[in-house]
Amino acid sequence: MSKRISRYCAVSILLAAFNTLPLMGQATYQPTAENLKARQEFQDAKFGMFIHWGVYSVLGDGEWIFHNRKMTVREYERLPRFFNPQKFDAAAWVALAKAAGMKYITITSRHHDGFAMFDSKVSDWNIVGRTPYARDPLKMLADECHRQGIKLFFYYSQLDWHHPDYYPRGKTAVDRGPWDNGRPDRGNWNAYLDDYMDGQLRELLTNYGPVGGIWFDGMWDKPDADWHLEKTYALIHQLQPAALIIPNHHQTPKPGEDVQTFEKDLPGRNTASFNTTYVSDRLPLESSNTLNDSWGFNITDRKYKAPEQVEEMLVRSAGNNSNLLLNIGPMPNGEIQEEFVTRLRAVGEWLSRYGEAIYSTRGGPLPPADWGVTTQKANKVYVHILNWNAPLLALPPVARTVKTAQELLTGSPVQFTQSSTGLVLHVPAARKDEVDRVIVLAVE
Ligand code: H79
């Protein structure tokens, strides 16, 4: 009996050790000085533009249309012939991101359809090889980003609905299927990873100048597979040490990863039900979301978020020590629809007044709450009041001594009392349509 117990103990100790493995891995991965600097800059940036754009945009029904309509590879392969974005204007896209107050762009270099939106020599399943456009928009965008001082990240789908070597196939073909799109029931998984995927990543990190990082997606399709992550991550960091690896695998961070990202969620909330509730206290955090309800262009999606909703999302992200990566799906002709443009410009205008309390801040000293959040930088704490109608706001104690409190926009003094039980602010009445009342605390 005692033997059995000790064996049980040994097993649980082992299991506990395995549970902490991801953390130990993070500890043993030593990011370079350039990488650590890039992480700080990433956190300072706070607001990025996510772009989903591919041959699926032609059908105006999102980036999952290949799967949703259970198309065959042969059928889907017709799409590139209709993709001819004559109105694509890299300078206009980058200028729009800047006008919105966004500091970086993350664009789909290829989505789950495996179609490379760049000039790839690894396979001709790409925009230059298969479309009448026959040009490389990512190259134009990269050049323009460098010119306009915006960082460019590449989204890269590890999941592939097109390549025969993506085999054995994953959940999206089996559990969410069955979906047989005509590929052979055999394939070389190692070749898919080592030759095809790593080959394309090598191109992306070699031919486009300094890249902000790689945003991986789709590993959740085969959560138990060996993805050769160490090899792929080492390749990326070797080619560009400052490039951040941002995996959207919905799991605890693994060795070699530089940012923890949360899809359609604030860190740890898991309202989307597929995210992890674990939040890294070491890595920069990011929260992605959509400006309407779609990632790829969806012609009938009218569920646009109002600028005020985006502003609140951005403030709540910052208060959770996180960036917001906000998505738009450009049209197949290369234009960005007016509904997105006007909303993004409105957010940018708002940021020109409130940005001080967001950019370059970190999550503040108080826990995020329903009334609002706090952010901080240097000797300032910004109290963002998002949902509070009473004249007094009683907050938990703030460890540092508050010297003065004033409204961000007007500089008018705000009365307060600080004690060991908490901080009470006499909050000014909200102006009409004011999303965020910001009170700046000078602290020592
Ligand atoms: O690129 C956008 C989407 O196309 C892609 N990620 C964003 C950024 C995305 N695909 N699916 N999802 C997001 C939702 C995830 C659903 C999941 Fe599942 C639930 C993943 C794991 C559980 C569905 C069921 C897919 C696999 C099993």
Short mmCIF file of C-alpha atoms and ligand atoms in Angstrom, two decimals:
data_model
loop_
_atom_site.label_atom_id
_atom_site.label_comp_id
_atom_site.label_asym_id
_atom_site.label_seq_id
_atom_site.Cartn_x
_atom_site.Cartn_y
_atom_site.Cartn_z
CA MET A 1 0.00 0.00 0.00
CA SER A 2 2.67 2.47 1.07
CA LYS A 3 4.61 1.56 -2.02
CA ARG A 4 1.58 2.36 -4.11
CA ILE A 5 1.18 5.69 -2.34
CA SER A 6 4.79 6.63 -2.89
CA ARG A 7 4.51 5.64 -6.50
CA TYR A 8 1.40 7.81 -6.72
CA CYS A 9 3.35 10.66 -5.11
CA ALA A 10 6.19 10.23 -7.54
CA VAL A 11 3.74 10.36 -10.43
CA SER A 12 2.07 13.50 -9.13
CA ILE A 13 5.42 15.19 -8.58
CA LEU A 14 6.33 14.30 -12.13
CA LEU A 15 3.00 15.59 -13.40
CA ALA A 16 3.44 18.80 -11.45
CA ALA A 17 6.87 19.19 -13.01
CA PHE A 18 5.38 18.71 -16.45
CA ASN A 19 2.72 21.30 -15.69
CA THR A 20 5.36 23.91 -15.04
CA LEU A 21 7.36 22.92 -18.10
CA PRO A 22 6.07 25.72 -20.28
CA LEU A 23 7.18 28.21 -17.66
CA MET A 24 10.58 26.59 -17.23
CA GLY A 25 10.90 26.66 -20.98
CA GLN A 26 10.23 30.37 -21.04
CA ALA A 27 12.84 30.77 -18.36
CA THR A 28 15.46 28.81 -20.30
CA TYR A 29 14.76 30.64 -23.58
CA GLN A 30 17.02 33.67 -23.48
CA PRO A 31 15.67 36.44 -25.70
CA THR A 32 18.37 38.65 -27.16
CA ALA A 33 18.77 42.29 -26.14
CA GLU A 34 17.21 43.34 -29.49
CA ASN A 35 14.27 41.09 -28.81
CA LEU A 36 13.71 42.51 -25.33
CA LYS A 37 13.89 46.03 -26.75
CA ALA A 38 11.34 45.08 -29.41
CA ARG A 39 9.03 43.76 -26.69
CA GLN A 40 9.16 47.12 -24.91
CA GLU A 41 8.43 48.95 -28.15
CA PHE A 42 5.58 46.56 -28.81
CA GLN A 43 4.07 47.37 -25.42
CA ASP A 44 4.55 51.07 -26.01
CA ALA A 45 2.71 50.83 -29.35
CA LYS A 46 -0.59 49.74 -27.74
CA PHE A 47 -2.72 49.81 -30.90
CA GLY A 48 -2.25 47.85 -34.12
CA MET A 49 -4.14 47.24 -37.35
CA PHE A 50 -4.96 43.63 -38.17
CA ILE A 51 -5.61 42.95 -41.86
CA HIS A 52 -7.23 39.80 -43.26
CA TRP A 53 -6.91 39.81 -47.02
CA GLY A 54 -6.72 36.93 -49.44
CA VAL A 55 -8.35 35.29 -52.45
CA TYR A 56 -11.31 34.43 -50.18
CA SER A 57 -12.07 38.19 -50.12
CA VAL A 58 -13.47 37.78 -53.64
CA LEU A 59 -16.49 35.86 -52.30
CA GLY A 60 -17.25 38.52 -49.66
CA ASP A 61 -18.10 35.98 -46.97
CA GLY A 62 -15.10 35.80 -44.68
CA GLU A 63 -11.83 33.86 -44.65
CA TRP A 64 -13.39 30.50 -43.74
CA ILE A 65 -15.46 30.20 -46.92
CA PHE A 66 -13.34 27.30 -48.27
CA HIS A 67 -14.32 25.31 -45.19
CA ASN A 68 -17.83 26.69 -44.65
CA ARG A 69 -18.96 25.75 -48.16
CA LYS A 70 -17.03 22.48 -48.06
CA MET A 71 -15.36 23.35 -51.34
CA THR A 72 -12.88 21.07 -53.04
CA VAL A 73 -9.32 22.14 -53.66
CA ARG A 74 -10.10 22.20 -57.39
CA GLU A 75 -13.02 24.58 -56.88
CA TYR A 76 -11.13 26.84 -54.54
CA GLU A 77 -8.23 27.00 -56.97
CA ARG A 78 -10.43 29.03 -59.32
CA LEU A 79 -10.51 31.94 -56.89
CA PRO A 80 -7.03 33.36 -57.53
CA ARG A 81 -8.03 33.94 -61.17
CA PHE A 82 -10.58 36.54 -59.98
CA PHE A 83 -8.26 38.26 -57.55
CA ASN A 84 -6.97 41.43 -59.14
CA PRO A 85 -6.71 44.26 -56.58
CA GLN A 86 -6.10 47.11 -58.99
CA LYS A 87 -7.01 49.67 -56.34
CA PHE A 88 -4.52 48.38 -53.79
CA ASP A 89 -2.51 51.33 -52.53
CA ALA A 90 0.03 50.44 -49.85
CA ALA A 91 0.65 54.10 -49.02
CA ALA A 92 -3.07 54.66 -48.42
CA TRP A 93 -3.36 51.63 -46.14
CA VAL A 94 -0.39 52.66 -44.04
CA ALA A 95 -1.62 56.27 -43.93
CA LEU A 96 -5.02 55.03 -42.71
CA ALA A 97 -3.40 53.00 -39.94
CA LYS A 98 -1.48 56.09 -38.89
CA ALA A 99 -4.57 58.29 -39.03
CA ALA A 100 -6.27 55.78 -36.72
CA GLY A 101 -3.42 56.15 -34.23
CA MET A 102 -2.22 52.61 -34.89
CA LYS A 103 1.49 51.94 -34.53
CA TYR A 104 1.82 48.58 -36.25
CA ILE A 105 0.17 46.42 -38.88
CA THR A 106 -0.28 42.65 -38.79
CA ILE A 107 -1.35 41.26 -42.17
CA THR A 108 -2.21 37.76 -43.35
CA SER A 109 0.77 36.51 -45.34
CA ARG A 110 -1.30 33.37 -45.76
CA HIS A 111 -4.45 32.19 -44.07
CA HIS A 112 -5.84 28.65 -43.59
CA ASP A 113 -6.27 28.30 -47.37
CA GLY A 114 -2.47 28.22 -47.51
CA PHE A 115 -2.50 30.81 -50.31
CA ALA A 116 0.63 32.95 -50.05
CA MET A 117 -0.16 36.63 -50.52
CA PHE A 118 3.52 37.16 -51.32
CA ASP A 119 6.07 36.10 -53.91
CA SER A 120 7.02 32.63 -52.70
CA LYS A 121 9.46 30.37 -54.49
CA VAL A 122 8.51 27.43 -52.29
CA SER A 123 5.27 26.85 -54.18
CA ASP A 124 3.34 28.60 -56.93
CA TRP A 125 0.18 28.64 -54.74
CA ASN A 126 0.75 32.35 -54.34
CA ILE A 127 -0.39 35.74 -55.57
CA VAL A 128 2.36 36.19 -58.15
CA GLY A 129 2.00 32.70 -59.57
CA ARG A 130 -1.77 32.37 -59.70
CA THR A 131 -3.49 35.76 -59.97
CA PRO A 132 -3.80 38.24 -62.84
CA TYR A 133 -2.42 40.84 -60.43
CA ALA A 134 0.91 38.96 -60.38
CA ARG A 135 2.55 41.37 -57.96
CA ASP A 136 3.63 41.13 -54.31
CA PRO A 137 1.49 43.43 -52.13
CA LEU A 138 3.39 42.47 -48.98
CA LYS A 139 6.58 43.81 -50.49
CA MET A 140 4.86 47.10 -51.33
CA LEU A 141 3.36 47.24 -47.86
CA ALA A 142 6.68 46.45 -46.17
CA ASP A 143 8.46 49.19 -48.12
CA GLU A 144 5.72 51.66 -47.30
CA CYS A 145 5.70 50.72 -43.61
CA HIS A 146 9.43 51.31 -43.44
CA ARG A 147 8.95 54.68 -45.16
CA GLN A 148 6.15 55.76 -42.83
CA GLY A 149 7.66 54.35 -39.64
CA ILE A 150 5.13 51.61 -38.89
CA LYS A 151 6.12 48.09 -37.88
CA LEU A 152 4.87 45.25 -40.05
CA PHE A 153 4.04 41.82 -38.66
CA PHE A 154 3.10 38.80 -40.72
CA TYR A 155 0.19 36.60 -39.74
CA TYR A 156 1.05 33.04 -40.81
CA SER A 157 -1.39 30.13 -40.64
CA GLN A 158 0.23 26.88 -39.63
CA LEU A 159 -3.06 25.17 -40.48
CA ASP A 160 -3.33 24.49 -44.20
CA TRP A 161 -6.50 23.37 -46.00
CA HIS A 162 -4.77 23.16 -49.37
CA HIS A 163 -1.37 21.47 -49.11
CA PRO A 164 -1.42 17.65 -49.40
CA ASP A 165 1.39 17.29 -46.86
CA TYR A 166 -0.77 18.85 -44.15
CA TYR A 167 -1.45 15.28 -43.04
CA PRO A 168 -2.77 13.74 -40.85
CA ARG A 169 -5.45 16.41 -41.08
CA GLY A 170 -6.80 18.20 -38.03
CA LYS A 171 -10.00 19.11 -36.22
CA THR A 172 -11.30 21.36 -38.98
CA ALA A 173 -11.37 18.41 -41.39
CA VAL A 174 -12.54 15.82 -38.88
CA ASP A 175 -14.48 17.16 -35.84
CA ARG A 176 -15.85 20.20 -37.65
CA GLY A 177 -16.22 18.19 -40.84
CA PRO A 178 -16.13 15.70 -42.10
CA TRP A 179 -14.66 17.64 -44.93
CA ASP A 180 -12.89 15.78 -47.70
CA ASN A 181 -11.74 18.45 -50.15
CA GLY A 182 -10.08 16.01 -52.51
CA ARG A 183 -6.59 15.74 -51.10
CA PRO A 184 -4.91 12.30 -50.98
CA ASP A 185 -5.12 10.38 -47.71
CA ARG A 186 -1.40 10.50 -47.23
CA GLY A 187 1.22 13.18 -46.86
CA ASN A 188 4.59 14.02 -45.40
CA TRP A 189 4.02 16.07 -42.23
CA ASN A 190 7.75 16.65 -41.66
CA ALA A 191 8.16 17.98 -45.19
CA TYR A 192 5.17 20.28 -44.69
CA LEU A 193 6.81 21.81 -41.62
CA ASP A 194 10.50 21.75 -42.46
CA ASP A 195 10.42 22.49 -46.17
CA TYR A 196 7.16 24.24 -46.99
CA MET A 197 6.41 26.25 -43.86
CA ASP A 198 9.93 27.00 -42.72
CA GLY A 199 10.83 27.73 -46.35
CA GLN A 200 8.13 30.38 -46.54
CA LEU A 201 9.03 31.82 -43.15
CA ARG A 202 12.63 32.11 -44.31
CA GLU A 203 11.38 34.11 -47.32
CA LEU A 204 9.24 36.37 -45.14
CA LEU A 205 12.15 37.08 -42.81
CA THR A 206 14.66 37.59 -45.60
CA ASN A 207 12.96 39.52 -48.40
CA TYR A 208 10.92 42.17 -46.57
CA GLY A 209 13.47 44.07 -44.48
CA PRO A 210 13.07 44.24 -40.71
CA VAL A 211 9.84 42.46 -39.74
CA GLY A 212 8.06 43.19 -36.45
CA GLY A 213 7.30 39.52 -35.95
CA ILE A 214 5.29 36.48 -36.95
CA TRP A 215 1.71 36.01 -35.70
CA PHE A 216 0.99 32.29 -35.84
CA ASP A 217 -2.51 30.87 -36.03
CA GLY A 218 -4.13 27.48 -36.50
CA MET A 219 -2.03 25.26 -34.27
CA TRP A 220 -5.25 24.55 -32.40
CA ASP A 221 -6.27 22.47 -35.40
CA LYS A 222 -3.81 19.76 -34.29
CA PRO A 223 -3.06 20.52 -30.65
CA ASP A 224 -1.32 17.19 -30.06
CA ALA A 225 0.89 17.17 -33.16
CA ASP A 226 4.62 17.81 -33.10
CA TRP A 227 4.89 21.20 -34.83
CA HIS A 228 8.72 21.33 -34.65
CA LEU A 229 8.24 24.60 -32.82
CA GLU A 230 11.75 24.79 -31.45
CA LYS A 231 13.18 24.53 -34.93
CA THR A 232 10.80 27.09 -36.45
CA TYR A 233 11.15 29.55 -33.58
CA ALA A 234 14.96 29.23 -33.66
CA LEU A 235 14.94 29.89 -37.41
CA ILE A 236 12.93 33.09 -36.95
CA HIS A 237 15.07 34.39 -34.10
CA GLN A 238 18.23 33.49 -35.97
CA LEU A 239 17.15 35.36 -39.11
CA GLN A 240 15.79 38.37 -37.20
CA PRO A 241 16.48 38.34 -33.44
CA ALA A 242 14.15 41.29 -32.86
CA ALA A 243 11.19 39.64 -34.60
CA LEU A 244 8.54 38.76 -32.03
CA ILE A 245 6.86 35.36 -32.12
CA ILE A 246 3.18 35.80 -31.35
CA PRO A 247 1.32 32.48 -31.32
CA ASN A 248 -2.46 32.40 -31.29
CA HIS A 249 -2.56 28.80 -30.04
CA HIS A 250 -4.85 29.61 -27.11
CA GLN A 251 -2.44 27.87 -24.71
CA THR A 252 0.10 28.73 -22.02
CA PRO A 253 3.16 30.36 -23.63
CA LYS A 254 5.86 27.95 -24.81
CA PRO A 255 9.64 28.35 -25.04
CA GLY A 256 10.71 30.81 -27.70
CA GLU A 257 7.49 32.83 -27.74
CA ASP A 258 7.66 36.56 -27.17
CA VAL A 259 4.07 37.81 -26.82
CA GLN A 260 0.89 36.23 -25.46
CA THR A 261 -2.10 37.07 -27.62
CA PHE A 262 -5.80 36.56 -26.86
CA GLU A 263 -8.32 36.20 -29.66
CA LYS A 264 -11.44 38.36 -29.27
CA ASP A 265 -10.80 38.63 -25.55
CA LEU A 266 -9.14 40.61 -22.84
CA PRO A 267 -6.24 38.66 -21.27
CA GLY A 268 -7.47 35.83 -19.07
CA ARG A 269 -11.18 36.48 -19.52
CA ASN A 270 -11.89 33.67 -21.92
CA THR A 271 -15.30 35.01 -22.85
CA ALA A 272 -14.66 33.47 -26.28
CA SER A 273 -14.37 30.03 -24.57
CA PHE A 274 -11.32 28.87 -26.56
CA ASN A 275 -8.67 31.04 -24.88
CA THR A 276 -6.59 30.17 -21.84
CA THR A 277 -7.24 31.90 -18.51
CA TYR A 278 -3.51 31.85 -17.79
CA VAL A 279 -1.97 35.30 -18.22
CA SER A 280 1.79 35.67 -18.45
CA ASP A 281 3.32 38.17 -16.06
CA ARG A 282 6.47 38.32 -18.19
CA LEU A 283 5.42 38.58 -21.81
CA PRO A 284 3.77 41.54 -23.53
CA LEU A 285 0.06 40.91 -23.99
CA GLU A 286 -2.19 41.52 -26.95
CA SER A 287 -5.92 41.27 -27.53
CA SER A 288 -7.26 40.95 -31.06
CA ASN A 289 -10.71 41.93 -32.19
CA THR A 290 -12.80 42.79 -35.24
CA LEU A 291 -14.22 46.15 -36.31
CA ASN A 292 -17.43 44.50 -37.48
CA ASP A 293 -18.03 40.80 -36.78
CA SER A 294 -15.73 39.38 -39.47
CA TRP A 295 -12.02 38.97 -40.11
CA GLY A 296 -11.96 38.61 -43.90
CA PHE A 297 -14.14 40.91 -46.07
CA ASN A 298 -17.80 40.14 -45.47
CA ILE A 299 -20.13 42.06 -47.74
CA THR A 300 -23.28 41.79 -45.57
CA ASP A 301 -21.73 42.15 -42.12
CA ARG A 302 -23.25 45.38 -40.79
CA LYS A 303 -22.31 44.86 -37.17
CA TYR A 304 -19.85 47.72 -37.13
CA LYS A 305 -18.54 48.74 -33.75
CA ALA A 306 -18.99 52.41 -33.03
CA PRO A 307 -15.80 54.44 -32.51
CA GLU A 308 -16.79 54.76 -28.85
CA GLN A 309 -16.84 50.97 -28.49
CA VAL A 310 -13.40 50.70 -30.06
CA GLU A 311 -12.10 53.44 -27.78
CA GLU A 312 -13.44 51.62 -24.73
CA MET A 313 -11.87 48.36 -25.95
CA LEU A 314 -8.55 50.11 -26.38
CA VAL A 315 -8.71 51.67 -22.91
CA ARG A 316 -9.71 48.38 -21.27
CA SER A 317 -6.88 46.62 -23.12
CA ALA A 318 -4.34 49.18 -21.93
CA GLY A 319 -5.70 48.91 -18.39
CA ASN A 320 -5.13 45.15 -18.64
CA ASN A 321 -1.52 45.83 -19.68
CA SER A 322 -2.37 44.71 -23.19
CA ASN A 323 -2.29 45.96 -26.77
CA LEU A 324 -5.36 46.00 -29.00
CA LEU A 325 -4.99 44.54 -32.49
CA LEU A 326 -8.08 45.71 -34.37
CA ASN A 327 -9.03 43.96 -37.59
CA ILE A 328 -10.31 45.12 -40.94
CA GLY A 329 -10.91 42.98 -44.03
CA PRO A 330 -10.15 44.99 -47.17
CA MET A 331 -12.18 44.38 -50.33
CA PRO A 332 -10.89 42.21 -53.18
CA ASN A 333 -10.23 45.29 -55.32
CA GLY A 334 -7.75 46.51 -52.72
CA GLU A 335 -9.93 49.25 -51.24
CA ILE A 336 -10.93 49.55 -47.61
CA GLN A 337 -14.65 50.09 -47.26
CA GLU A 338 -15.89 53.51 -46.17
CA GLU A 339 -17.53 52.17 -42.98
CA PHE A 340 -14.10 51.14 -41.70
CA VAL A 341 -12.33 54.28 -42.85
CA THR A 342 -14.69 56.70 -41.09
CA ARG A 343 -14.64 54.72 -37.85
CA LEU A 344 -10.86 54.39 -37.83
CA ARG A 345 -10.42 58.10 -38.45
CA ALA A 346 -12.77 58.91 -35.59
CA VAL A 347 -10.75 56.71 -33.23
CA GLY A 348 -7.58 58.42 -34.42
CA GLU A 349 -9.05 61.83 -33.72
CA TRP A 350 -10.01 60.69 -30.22
CA LEU A 351 -6.51 59.31 -29.66
CA SER A 352 -4.96 62.62 -30.62
CA ARG A 353 -6.54 63.95 -27.41
CA TYR A 354 -6.43 60.91 -25.13
CA GLY A 355 -3.32 59.11 -26.43
CA GLU A 356 -1.13 60.43 -23.65
CA ALA A 357 -2.99 58.16 -21.22
CA ILE A 358 -2.58 55.12 -23.48
CA TYR A 359 0.62 55.07 -25.55
CA SER A 360 3.75 53.92 -23.73
CA THR A 361 1.77 53.13 -20.60
CA ARG A 362 1.59 49.86 -18.73
CA GLY A 363 -1.32 48.47 -16.77
CA GLY A 364 -1.94 50.69 -13.74
CA PRO A 365 -1.77 49.94 -10.03
CA LEU A 366 -5.48 49.14 -9.60
CA PRO A 367 -7.19 46.01 -10.87
CA PRO A 368 -9.43 46.58 -13.90
CA ALA A 369 -13.07 46.87 -12.85
CA ASP A 370 -16.49 47.66 -14.20
CA TRP A 371 -16.11 51.39 -13.44
CA GLY A 372 -12.90 51.56 -15.49
CA VAL A 373 -9.17 50.92 -15.46
CA THR A 374 -5.84 52.54 -14.64
CA THR A 375 -2.68 52.91 -16.71
CA GLN A 376 0.67 54.34 -15.69
CA LYS A 377 3.95 55.70 -16.94
CA ALA A 378 6.81 57.27 -14.99
CA ASN A 379 5.31 59.35 -12.18
CA LYS A 380 1.79 59.39 -13.50
CA VAL A 381 -1.20 57.18 -12.97
CA TYR A 382 -4.12 57.64 -15.36
CA VAL A 383 -7.54 56.82 -13.97
CA HIS A 384 -9.86 55.98 -16.87
CA ILE A 385 -13.48 56.33 -15.79
CA LEU A 386 -15.58 54.41 -18.28
CA ASN A 387 -18.73 53.53 -16.40
CA TRP A 388 -19.47 55.59 -13.29
CA ASN A 389 -22.22 58.14 -12.77
CA ALA A 390 -21.91 59.19 -9.13
CA PRO A 391 -19.95 62.30 -8.04
CA LEU A 392 -17.55 60.33 -5.83
CA LEU A 393 -15.45 57.38 -6.93
CA ALA A 394 -13.96 55.35 -4.08
CA LEU A 395 -10.99 53.30 -5.19
CA PRO A 396 -8.80 50.72 -3.44
CA PRO A 397 -5.57 52.03 -1.90
CA VAL A 398 -2.87 53.26 -4.27
CA ALA A 399 0.57 52.41 -2.86
CA ARG A 400 2.27 55.61 -4.03
CA THR A 401 1.51 59.05 -2.58
CA VAL A 402 -0.76 61.11 -4.80
CA LYS A 403 0.49 64.68 -5.02
CA THR A 404 -2.04 66.16 -7.43
CA ALA A 405 -5.02 65.03 -9.46
CA GLN A 406 -6.30 66.77 -12.56
CA GLU A 407 -8.44 66.23 -15.60
CA LEU A 408 -6.39 65.12 -18.60
CA LEU A 409 -8.19 67.29 -21.14
CA THR A 410 -8.50 70.56 -19.26
CA GLY A 411 -5.86 70.32 -16.56
CA SER A 412 -8.52 71.37 -14.03
CA PRO A 413 -7.73 70.15 -10.53
CA VAL A 414 -9.73 67.23 -9.16
CA GLN A 415 -10.37 67.00 -5.42
CA PHE A 416 -9.29 63.80 -3.75
CA THR A 417 -8.61 62.23 -0.39
CA GLN A 418 -6.03 59.52 0.05
CA SER A 419 -5.89 57.27 3.10
CA SER A 420 -4.86 53.75 3.95
CA THR A 421 -8.38 52.56 3.11
CA GLY A 422 -8.34 53.98 -0.37
CA LEU A 423 -8.44 56.91 -2.73
CA VAL A 424 -11.62 58.92 -3.19
CA LEU A 425 -11.95 61.11 -6.26
CA HIS A 426 -14.50 63.88 -6.75
CA VAL A 427 -15.12 63.11 -10.38
CA PRO A 428 -16.15 65.83 -12.79
CA ALA A 429 -19.44 65.29 -14.59
CA ALA A 430 -19.00 63.56 -17.95
CA ARG A 431 -19.22 65.71 -21.03
CA LYS A 432 -21.74 64.64 -23.61
CA ASP A 433 -20.59 61.52 -25.45
CA GLU A 434 -17.42 61.33 -23.41
CA VAL A 435 -16.31 57.69 -23.41
CA ASP A 436 -13.42 57.98 -21.03
CA ARG A 437 -12.98 60.59 -18.30
CA VAL A 438 -9.26 60.54 -17.56
CA ILE A 439 -7.88 61.84 -14.28
CA VAL A 440 -4.12 62.17 -14.10
CA LEU A 441 -2.58 61.46 -10.73
CA ALA A 442 0.92 62.76 -10.15
CA VAL A 443 2.46 60.22 -7.81
CA GLU A 444 5.76 59.88 -6.00
O1 H79 B 1 -7.78 34.52 -38.57
C1 H79 B 1 -8.94 34.65 -37.79
C2 H79 B 1 -9.79 33.44 -37.85
O2 H79 B 1 -9.98 32.97 -39.17
C3 H79 B 1 -9.03 32.46 -37.02
N1 H79 B 1 -8.25 33.27 -36.09
C4 H79 B 1 -8.60 34.65 -36.33
C5 H79 B 1 -7.51 35.59 -35.93
C6 H79 B 1 -9.94 31.58 -36.33
N2 H79 B 1 -10.36 30.46 -36.79
N3 H79 B 1 -11.17 29.90 -35.95
N4 H79 B 1 -11.26 30.65 -34.94
C7 H79 B 1 -10.53 31.73 -35.13
C8 H79 B 1 -12.09 30.31 -33.83
C9 H79 B 1 -11.45 29.17 -33.14
C10 H79 B 1 -12.22 28.09 -32.94
C11 H79 B 1 -11.70 27.00 -32.17
FE1 H79 B 1 -11.78 25.12 -32.69
C12 H79 B 1 -12.45 26.33 -31.22
C13 H79 B 1 -10.40 26.47 -32.16
C14 H79 B 1 -10.38 25.40 -31.26
C15 H79 B 1 -11.65 25.30 -30.69
C16 H79 B 1 -13.00 24.91 -34.26
C17 H79 B 1 -13.19 23.84 -33.37
C18 H79 B 1 -11.72 24.83 -34.70
C19 H79 B 1 -11.12 23.77 -34.08
C20 H79 B 1 -12.03 23.17 -33.31
#
